[in-house]
Short mmCIF file of C-alpha atoms in Angstrom, two decimals:
data_model
loop_
_atom_site.label_atom_id
_atom_site.label_comp_id
_atom_site.label_asym_id
_atom_site.label_seq_id
_atom_site.Cartn_x
_atom_site.Cartn_y
_atom_site.Cartn_z
CA UNK A 1 21.85 -19.56 23.71
CA UNK A 2 22.61 -21.39 26.90
CA UNK A 3 21.94 -24.93 25.66
CA UNK A 4 22.16 -27.57 28.32
CA UNK A 5 24.93 -29.36 26.45
CA UNK A 6 27.05 -26.28 26.74
CA UNK A 7 27.12 -25.91 22.97
CA UNK A 8 25.47 -22.94 21.39
CA UNK A 9 22.57 -23.80 19.13
CA UNK A 10 23.22 -21.09 16.58
CA UNK A 11 20.55 -22.50 14.28
CA UNK A 12 17.71 -21.14 16.25
CA UNK A 13 18.98 -18.43 18.51
CA UNK A 14 18.87 -14.75 17.75
CA UNK A 15 22.34 -14.62 16.28
CA UNK A 16 24.25 -11.65 14.97
CA UNK A 17 23.84 -12.92 11.40
CA UNK A 18 20.05 -12.86 11.69
CA UNK A 19 20.01 -9.36 13.14
CA UNK A 20 22.32 -8.20 10.34
CA UNK A 21 20.05 -9.87 7.78
CA UNK A 22 17.04 -8.05 9.19
CA UNK A 23 18.87 -4.73 9.09
CA UNK A 24 20.17 -5.33 5.57
CA UNK A 25 16.67 -6.05 4.26
CA UNK A 26 15.39 -2.87 5.84
CA UNK A 27 18.21 -0.69 4.47
CA UNK A 28 17.80 -2.07 0.93
CA UNK A 29 14.08 -1.35 1.02
CA UNK A 30 14.62 2.18 2.39
CA UNK A 31 17.08 2.94 -0.44
CA UNK A 32 14.51 1.57 -2.91
CA UNK A 33 11.79 3.80 -1.48
CA UNK A 34 14.01 6.91 -1.60
CA UNK A 35 14.98 6.30 -5.23
CA UNK A 36 11.45 5.46 -6.32
CA UNK A 37 10.18 8.55 -4.50
CA UNK A 38 12.29 10.73 -6.79
CA UNK A 39 10.07 9.82 -9.69
CA UNK A 40 6.97 9.91 -7.54
CA UNK A 41 7.56 13.54 -6.60
CA UNK A 42 7.76 14.32 -10.30
CA UNK A 43 4.46 12.55 -10.88
CA UNK A 44 2.79 14.66 -8.19
CA UNK A 45 4.27 17.86 -9.62
CA UNK A 46 3.25 17.27 -13.20
CA UNK A 47 0.30 14.88 -13.01
CA UNK A 48 1.96 12.77 -15.64
CA UNK A 49 1.93 9.37 -14.04
CA UNK A 50 0.85 7.75 -17.25
CA UNK A 51 3.95 9.00 -18.99
CA UNK A 52 6.54 8.12 -16.43
CA UNK A 53 7.25 4.97 -14.51
CA UNK A 54 5.06 2.67 -16.53
CA UNK A 55 8.18 1.24 -18.18
CA UNK A 56 6.26 0.24 -21.27
CA UNK A 57 8.43 2.65 -23.30
CA UNK A 58 11.46 0.72 -22.11
CA UNK A 59 9.97 -2.58 -23.21
CA UNK A 60 8.61 -1.32 -26.53
CA UNK A 61 11.55 1.11 -27.09
CA UNK A 62 9.22 3.95 -28.04
CA UNK A 63 11.41 6.63 -26.50
CA UNK A 64 14.50 7.15 -24.40
CA UNK A 65 14.27 6.98 -20.65
CA UNK A 66 14.39 10.14 -18.59
CA UNK A 67 16.83 10.32 -15.70
CA UNK A 68 13.94 9.94 -13.26
CA UNK A 69 12.93 6.70 -14.91
CA UNK A 70 16.50 5.52 -14.64
CA UNK A 71 16.52 6.38 -10.94
CA UNK A 72 13.23 4.49 -10.63
CA UNK A 73 14.80 1.48 -12.34
CA UNK A 74 17.69 1.54 -9.88
CA UNK A 75 15.18 1.89 -7.02
CA UNK A 76 13.25 -1.17 -8.18
CA UNK A 77 16.54 -3.03 -8.47
CA UNK A 78 17.28 -2.27 -4.82
CA UNK A 79 13.95 -3.80 -3.89
CA UNK A 80 14.87 -6.90 -5.87
CA UNK A 81 18.13 -6.94 -3.90
CA UNK A 82 16.30 -7.54 -0.60
CA UNK A 83 16.59 -11.37 -0.60
CA UNK A 84 20.22 -11.19 -1.74
CA UNK A 85 21.43 -8.84 0.98
CA UNK A 86 19.57 -11.05 3.45
CA UNK A 87 21.40 -14.08 2.06
CA UNK A 88 24.77 -12.33 2.24
CA UNK A 89 24.19 -11.67 5.93
CA UNK A 90 23.12 -15.28 6.47
CA UNK A 91 26.28 -16.62 4.83
CA UNK A 92 27.72 -16.22 8.34
CA UNK A 93 25.41 -18.82 9.84
CA UNK A 94 27.49 -21.58 11.40
CA UNK A 95 25.91 -24.62 9.74
CA UNK A 96 27.29 -25.49 6.32
CA UNK A 97 23.97 -26.78 4.86
CA UNK A 98 22.36 -23.46 5.71
CA UNK A 99 25.16 -21.55 4.02
CA UNK A 100 24.83 -23.81 0.98
CA UNK A 101 21.12 -23.11 0.77
CA UNK A 102 21.81 -19.38 1.09
CA UNK A 103 24.21 -19.69 -1.87
CA UNK A 104 21.62 -21.71 -3.84
CA UNK A 105 18.98 -19.07 -3.12
CA UNK A 106 21.34 -16.33 -4.32
CA UNK A 107 22.13 -18.23 -7.53
CA UNK A 108 18.43 -18.71 -8.23
CA UNK A 109 17.97 -14.95 -7.83
CA UNK A 110 20.94 -14.24 -10.10
CA UNK A 111 19.66 -16.62 -12.78
CA UNK A 112 16.28 -14.92 -12.71
CA UNK A 113 17.88 -11.50 -12.93
CA UNK A 114 19.91 -12.50 -15.98
CA UNK A 115 16.90 -14.15 -17.61
CA UNK A 116 14.47 -11.29 -17.04
CA UNK A 117 17.09 -8.55 -17.44
CA UNK A 118 18.00 -10.08 -20.78
CA UNK A 119 14.37 -9.84 -21.88
CA UNK A 120 14.08 -6.28 -20.60
CA UNK A 121 17.15 -4.95 -22.36
CA UNK A 122 17.11 -7.13 -25.48
CA UNK S 1 3.24 -4.59 -26.34
CA UNK S 2 3.51 -7.51 -28.72
CA UNK S 3 3.51 -10.48 -26.45
CA UNK S 4 1.19 -13.34 -25.63
CA UNK S 5 -1.23 -12.86 -22.78
CA UNK S 6 -0.59 -14.88 -19.67
CA UNK S 7 -3.42 -16.91 -18.12
CA UNK S 8 -3.90 -14.15 -15.56
CA UNK S 9 -4.39 -11.58 -18.29
CA UNK S 10 -6.67 -13.90 -20.27
CA UNK S 11 -8.82 -14.27 -17.20
CA UNK S 12 -9.01 -10.73 -16.03
CA UNK S 13 -8.17 -8.32 -18.81
CA UNK S 14 -11.45 -8.72 -20.67
CA UNK S 15 -13.23 -7.62 -17.49
CA UNK S 16 -11.29 -4.42 -16.90
CA UNK S 17 -10.07 -1.35 -18.71
CA UNK S 18 -6.45 -0.24 -18.62
CA UNK S 19 -5.39 1.82 -15.64
CA UNK S 20 -6.27 5.40 -16.44
CA UNK S 21 -5.31 8.36 -14.36
CA UNK S 22 -8.25 10.28 -15.87
CA UNK S 23 -10.51 7.90 -14.02
CA UNK S 24 -8.94 9.00 -10.77
CA UNK S 25 -9.57 12.59 -11.73
CA UNK S 26 -13.16 11.63 -12.44
CA UNK S 27 -13.47 10.56 -8.83
CA UNK S 28 -11.83 13.82 -7.81
CA UNK S 29 -8.67 12.05 -6.68
CA UNK S 30 -5.28 13.61 -7.15
CA UNK S 31 -2.02 11.81 -6.64
CA UNK S 32 -1.79 12.72 -2.98
CA UNK S 33 -5.23 11.22 -2.32
CA UNK S 34 -4.30 8.17 -4.33
CA UNK S 35 -1.05 7.88 -2.38
CA UNK S 36 -2.87 8.20 0.93
CA UNK S 37 -5.46 5.55 0.07
CA UNK S 38 -2.75 3.23 -1.22
CA UNK S 39 -0.73 3.82 1.94
CA UNK S 40 -3.70 2.96 4.19
CA UNK S 41 -4.44 -0.12 2.09
CA UNK S 42 -0.77 -1.07 2.34
CA UNK S 43 -0.85 -0.89 6.15
CA UNK S 44 -3.93 -3.12 6.34
CA UNK S 45 -2.46 -5.61 3.89
CA UNK S 46 0.86 -5.59 5.74
CA UNK S 47 -0.78 -6.24 9.13
CA UNK S 48 -2.79 -9.19 7.76
CA UNK S 49 0.28 -10.48 5.92
CA UNK S 50 2.43 -10.27 9.04
CA UNK S 51 -0.24 -11.97 11.17
CA UNK S 52 -0.77 -14.92 8.85
CA UNK S 53 2.47 -15.29 6.94
CA UNK S 54 0.92 -14.45 3.59
CA UNK S 55 2.27 -11.92 1.13
CA UNK S 56 -0.85 -9.85 0.90
CA UNK S 57 -1.60 -10.24 -2.80
CA UNK S 58 -4.89 -11.91 -1.96
CA UNK S 59 -6.07 -8.78 -0.20
CA UNK S 60 -4.28 -6.21 -2.29
CA UNK S 61 -5.39 -7.27 -5.77
CA UNK S 62 -9.14 -6.91 -5.02
CA UNK S 63 -8.39 -3.60 -3.27
CA UNK S 64 -6.41 -2.20 -6.20
CA UNK S 65 -8.83 -3.45 -8.84
CA UNK S 66 -12.05 -2.80 -6.96
CA UNK S 67 -11.28 0.46 -5.16
CA UNK S 68 -8.54 2.15 -7.20
CA UNK S 69 -9.50 0.84 -10.66
CA UNK S 70 -6.02 -0.42 -11.39
CA UNK S 71 -5.87 -2.85 -14.32
CA UNK S 72 -5.65 -6.40 -12.94
CA UNK S 73 -2.38 -7.21 -14.67
CA UNK S 74 -0.85 -4.12 -13.05
CA UNK S 75 -2.41 -5.06 -9.71
CA UNK S 76 -0.70 -8.46 -9.82
CA UNK S 77 2.67 -6.82 -10.49
CA UNK S 78 2.11 -4.29 -7.72
CA UNK S 79 1.06 -7.01 -5.29
CA UNK S 80 4.34 -8.85 -5.93
CA UNK S 81 6.29 -5.70 -5.00
CA UNK S 82 4.07 -5.54 -1.94
CA UNK S 83 5.00 -9.15 -1.07
CA UNK S 84 8.67 -8.11 -0.84
CA UNK S 85 7.67 -5.19 1.41
CA UNK S 86 5.59 -7.44 3.67
CA UNK S 87 8.51 -9.82 3.94
CA UNK S 88 10.85 -6.96 4.90
CA UNK S 89 8.44 -5.88 7.65
CA UNK S 90 7.37 -9.24 9.04
CA UNK S 91 10.42 -11.47 8.42
CA UNK S 92 12.72 -8.59 9.37
CA UNK S 93 11.04 -8.50 12.76
CA UNK S 94 10.77 -12.27 13.09
CA UNK S 95 14.49 -12.67 12.37
CA UNK S 96 15.15 -10.94 15.68
CA UNK S 97 13.29 -13.77 17.42
CA UNK S 98 13.33 -17.53 17.03
CA UNK S 99 10.16 -18.29 15.10
CA UNK S 100 11.69 -18.53 11.63
CA UNK S 101 13.02 -21.92 10.62
CA UNK S 102 15.72 -20.58 8.32
CA UNK S 103 16.72 -23.93 6.80
CA UNK S 104 13.16 -24.78 5.87
CA UNK S 105 12.64 -21.20 4.67
CA UNK S 106 15.47 -21.62 2.15
CA UNK S 107 14.04 -24.95 0.96
CA UNK S 108 10.60 -23.36 0.54
CA UNK S 109 11.80 -20.30 -1.36
CA UNK S 110 14.07 -22.16 -3.78
CA UNK S 111 11.45 -24.82 -4.56
CA UNK S 112 8.72 -22.23 -4.86
CA UNK S 113 10.69 -20.07 -7.28
CA UNK S 114 11.18 -23.21 -9.41
CA UNK S 115 7.41 -23.47 -9.55
CA UNK S 116 7.05 -19.79 -10.44
CA UNK S 117 9.57 -20.13 -13.28
CA UNK S 118 7.89 -23.31 -14.55
CA UNK S 119 4.51 -21.60 -14.56
CA UNK S 120 5.84 -18.58 -16.45
CA UNK S 121 7.37 -20.86 -19.10
CA UNK S 122 4.46 -23.27 -19.37
CA UNK S 123 1.73 -20.70 -18.72
CA UNK S 124 0.40 -20.72 -22.26
CA UNK S 125 0.05 -24.49 -22.33
CA UNK S 126 -1.86 -24.76 -19.07
CA UNK S 127 -5.61 -24.59 -18.72
CA UNK S 128 -5.76 -21.58 -16.44
CA UNK S 129 -9.48 -21.78 -15.77
CA UNK S 130 -9.28 -25.39 -14.70
CA UNK S 131 -6.22 -24.72 -12.55
CA UNK S 132 -7.82 -21.72 -10.92
CA UNK S 133 -10.88 -23.79 -10.13
CA UNK S 134 -8.70 -26.50 -8.64
CA UNK S 135 -6.78 -23.92 -6.62
CA UNK S 136 -10.04 -22.42 -5.33
CA UNK S 137 -11.43 -25.78 -4.28
CA UNK S 138 -8.14 -26.59 -2.56
CA UNK S 139 -8.19 -23.28 -0.69
CA UNK S 140 -11.80 -23.82 0.36
CA UNK S 141 -10.93 -27.32 1.59
CA UNK S 142 -8.04 -25.88 3.61
CA UNK S 143 -10.40 -23.31 5.11
CA UNK S 144 -12.74 -26.09 6.27
CA UNK S 145 -9.78 -28.05 7.63
CA UNK S 146 -8.48 -25.05 9.59
CA UNK S 147 -11.93 -24.38 11.06
CA UNK S 148 -12.17 -28.04 12.03
CA UNK S 149 -8.76 -27.95 13.70
CA UNK S 150 -9.49 -24.68 15.48
CA UNK S 151 -12.78 -25.95 16.87
CA UNK S 152 -11.44 -29.35 17.76
CA UNK S 153 -8.64 -27.85 19.78
CA UNK S 154 -4.91 -27.59 19.29
CA UNK S 155 -3.20 -30.71 18.03
CA UNK S 156 0.03 -28.91 17.28
CA UNK S 157 1.52 -30.08 20.53
CA UNK S 158 1.03 -33.71 19.58
CA UNK S 159 2.06 -33.34 15.96
CA UNK S 160 5.31 -31.56 16.84
CA UNK S 161 8.32 -33.82 16.27
CA UNK S 162 10.44 -32.83 19.23
CA UNK S 163 14.18 -33.07 19.32
CA UNK S 164 16.49 -33.01 22.25
CA UNK S 165 18.09 -29.59 22.68
CA UNK S 166 21.06 -31.24 24.35
CA UNK S 167 21.74 -33.46 21.35
CA UNK S 168 25.10 -33.09 19.68
CA UNK S 169 23.51 -33.97 16.34
CA UNK S 170 21.46 -30.89 15.71
CA UNK S 171 19.97 -31.05 12.24
CA UNK S 172 20.11 -27.97 10.03
CA UNK S 173 16.33 -28.12 9.62
CA UNK S 174 15.73 -28.01 13.38
CA UNK S 175 13.84 -25.06 14.74
CA UNK S 176 12.42 -23.93 18.01
CA UNK S 177 9.12 -22.57 19.18
CA UNK S 178 7.52 -21.47 22.42
CA UNK S 179 4.92 -23.78 23.94
CA UNK S 180 2.80 -22.06 26.61
CA UNK S 181 3.28 -24.77 29.21
CA UNK S 182 6.85 -25.80 28.40
CA UNK S 183 8.70 -22.73 27.22
CA UNK S 184 11.11 -23.16 24.33
CA UNK S 185 10.74 -26.49 22.54
CA UNK S 186 13.04 -27.80 19.80
CA UNK S 187 11.41 -29.52 16.85
CA UNK S 188 12.28 -31.04 13.50
CA UNK S 189 9.99 -30.59 10.48
CA UNK S 190 8.45 -33.78 9.14
CA UNK S 191 8.48 -34.81 5.49
CA UNK S 192 10.90 -32.08 4.33
CA UNK S 193 11.09 -33.60 0.81
CA UNK S 194 7.32 -33.58 0.46
CA UNK S 195 7.26 -29.97 1.59
CA UNK S 196 9.71 -29.16 -1.21
CA UNK S 197 7.52 -30.88 -3.80
CA UNK S 198 4.30 -29.31 -2.55
CA UNK S 199 5.65 -25.76 -2.40
CA UNK S 200 6.72 -26.20 -6.04
CA UNK S 201 2.99 -26.57 -6.76
CA UNK S 202 2.35 -23.54 -4.61
CA UNK S 203 4.86 -21.64 -6.76
CA UNK S 204 3.01 -22.68 -9.92
CA UNK S 205 -0.24 -21.32 -8.45
CA UNK S 206 1.51 -18.14 -7.39
CA UNK S 207 3.05 -17.60 -10.82
CA UNK S 208 -0.21 -18.21 -12.63
CA UNK S 209 -2.61 -16.25 -10.47
CA UNK S 210 -0.43 -13.80 -8.54
CA UNK S 211 -1.84 -15.27 -5.33
CA UNK S 212 -1.44 -18.46 -3.40
CA UNK S 213 2.08 -18.21 -1.99
CA UNK S 214 1.54 -17.91 1.72
CA UNK S 215 -2.06 -19.04 1.53
CA UNK S 216 -0.84 -22.49 0.44
CA UNK S 217 2.58 -22.51 2.12
CA UNK S 218 1.32 -22.02 5.67
CA UNK S 219 -1.07 -25.01 5.49
CA UNK S 220 1.66 -27.12 3.85
CA UNK S 221 4.12 -26.27 6.63
CA UNK S 222 1.61 -26.89 9.42
CA UNK S 223 -0.25 -29.92 8.05
CA UNK S 224 2.61 -31.73 6.28
CA UNK S 225 5.64 -30.44 8.17
CA UNK S 226 3.98 -30.38 11.58
CA UNK S 227 5.23 -26.86 12.31
CA UNK S 228 3.39 -24.70 14.83
CA UNK S 229 1.24 -22.08 13.13
CA UNK S 230 3.38 -19.15 14.29
CA UNK S 231 6.59 -20.78 13.07
CA UNK S 232 4.93 -21.66 9.76
CA UNK S 233 3.75 -18.07 9.28
CA UNK S 234 7.18 -16.62 10.11
CA UNK S 235 8.97 -19.13 7.87
CA UNK S 236 6.56 -18.38 5.04
CA UNK S 237 7.24 -14.65 5.45
CA UNK S 238 10.97 -15.30 5.28
CA UNK S 239 10.60 -17.29 2.04
CA UNK S 240 8.42 -14.65 0.43
CA UNK S 241 11.32 -12.22 0.04
CA UNK S 242 12.78 -14.31 -2.79
CA UNK S 243 9.51 -15.52 -4.29
CA UNK S 244 8.08 -11.99 -4.25
CA UNK S 245 11.22 -10.53 -5.79
CA UNK S 246 11.22 -13.26 -8.47
CA UNK S 247 7.60 -12.62 -9.40
CA UNK S 248 8.12 -8.85 -9.30
CA UNK S 249 11.11 -9.16 -11.66
CA UNK S 250 8.99 -11.12 -14.13
CA UNK S 251 6.17 -8.58 -14.17
CA UNK S 252 8.58 -5.64 -14.02
CA UNK S 253 10.40 -6.86 -17.12
CA UNK S 254 7.07 -6.92 -18.95
CA UNK S 255 6.62 -3.22 -18.14
CA UNK S 256 3.28 -3.66 -16.45
CA UNK S 257 4.11 -2.33 -12.98
CA UNK S 258 3.05 1.29 -12.28
CA UNK S 259 6.09 2.13 -10.20
CA UNK S 260 4.69 5.42 -8.93
CA UNK S 261 2.21 3.42 -6.83
CA UNK S 262 4.92 1.24 -5.30
CA UNK S 263 6.22 3.96 -2.97
CA UNK S 264 3.07 4.58 -0.88
CA UNK S 265 2.40 0.86 -0.93
CA UNK S 266 5.82 0.05 0.48
CA UNK S 267 5.52 2.82 3.05
CA UNK S 268 2.37 1.05 4.24
CA UNK S 269 3.23 -2.64 4.01
CA UNK S 270 6.66 -2.53 5.67
CA UNK S 271 5.49 -1.09 9.01
CA UNK S 272 2.21 -3.00 8.62
CA UNK S 273 4.06 -6.31 8.28
CA UNK S 274 6.14 -5.52 11.33
CA UNK S 275 3.05 -4.61 13.37
CA UNK S 276 1.28 -7.79 12.21
CA UNK S 277 4.21 -9.97 13.19
CA UNK S 278 4.44 -8.37 16.64
CA UNK S 279 0.68 -8.85 17.20
CA UNK S 280 0.89 -12.43 16.04
CA UNK S 281 2.80 -13.53 19.12
CA UNK S 282 0.12 -12.08 21.38
CA UNK S 283 -2.92 -13.61 19.71
CA UNK S 284 -4.22 -17.11 20.52
CA UNK S 285 -3.53 -19.78 17.91
CA UNK S 286 -7.23 -20.61 17.69
CA UNK S 287 -8.02 -17.06 16.62
CA UNK S 288 -5.23 -17.11 14.04
CA UNK S 289 -6.51 -20.40 12.61
CA UNK S 290 -10.06 -19.08 12.33
CA UNK S 291 -8.85 -15.86 10.73
CA UNK S 292 -6.75 -17.84 8.28
CA UNK S 293 -9.73 -20.11 7.51
CA UNK S 294 -11.97 -17.10 6.88
CA UNK S 295 -9.47 -15.48 4.52
CA UNK S 296 -8.80 -18.79 2.74
CA UNK S 297 -12.55 -19.16 2.21
CA UNK S 298 -12.76 -15.62 0.79
CA UNK S 299 -9.84 -16.34 -1.55
CA UNK S 300 -11.40 -19.64 -2.61
CA UNK S 301 -14.74 -18.03 -3.44
CA UNK S 302 -12.99 -15.16 -5.23
CA UNK S 303 -11.00 -17.64 -7.31
CA UNK S 304 -14.15 -19.54 -8.23
CA UNK S 305 -15.82 -16.32 -9.34
CA UNK S 306 -12.76 -15.39 -11.42
CA UNK S 307 -12.68 -18.78 -13.08
CA UNK S 308 -16.38 -18.54 -13.95
CA UNK S 309 -15.82 -15.04 -15.37
CA UNK S 310 -12.96 -16.35 -17.43
CA UNK S 311 -15.27 -18.83 -19.13
CA UNK S 312 -17.99 -16.37 -19.90
#
């Protein structure tokens, strides 16, 4: 930005970091959709949506997961990754407080993942 | 599953049956029809979410429960996945411009997730019916306030705490917005600490009821922080990526998210959010305020009805 002081105000201008963050969010969500679609195609083919992708079997350990369910799990994980990849891109913002908040946000996400992942796989 | 019911489930599960694909077949719907309807619903939800800075759960849950007969607990989980999608569409687009106040967005999302976590831990000790009633009355009050402000005329210009763009001491919370008569204006949010505290409460409401994130955050950012409505909506969209992902993780780990419905929903909400955000910059603020007030009123009435149902 052409600030009148001659110093770039990188807080508010359309910086490279912000564009990268936008792109990273989009890519993570596209990967999630592609992986989740794998199981969805199976649901259309076999009309068995109640049997796959409900994840209750995983929680209650009734049966082993099929490979499609595993792909679905990874797909959901990529959707959860959206805020993290955004934060990684924003680590390049010039102001230290902003970078610190990006780190804090990532740690909050990580703590939640460990907490809920622990419940899921315990 | 052997687990305690959350307040959301206590409120809504007695009213609804479990999601049953046979029911879809009863209506003559196959998966492709279901996918198409979900996709269309996702686009509408995404557009509204992008316009107003809300995640879309407030629109999506009634749609899923009322139209597609999804069990409410599954609808809440799905709506949280949808919130992430809306954020990808709307915040992804807004990041290319200057509307998002990134510093404030980080503060909002971290504080709000704290509220979500607190609510999920303390959920069984809280009186959900009373809280839902309080939330509904608060939302209705905000609707009246937004109508009042829209009819009275814009006071954003006066409430904006302007900073000098030539200052060497730019604060990390500073943002910029476009004023019609002045072009780009630099501002600093007011009462940042209070915003942090209040969005914690917003997170509690979001965790308990699956709604309330953007619907409370946008008024907090405009009324307490003095942000312009467009900046508040964009900042709220930015923050929803983390809060939506956090809520989705919680419901996902309980196994109550029908993942096969996530795909058409995401295919709808991501472009929808982007379209909504691009329209937002072209619509007058007065219209956006009235639209927000209308939707807040609908949510408030819906919450009141739910709380009354929960008692009966």
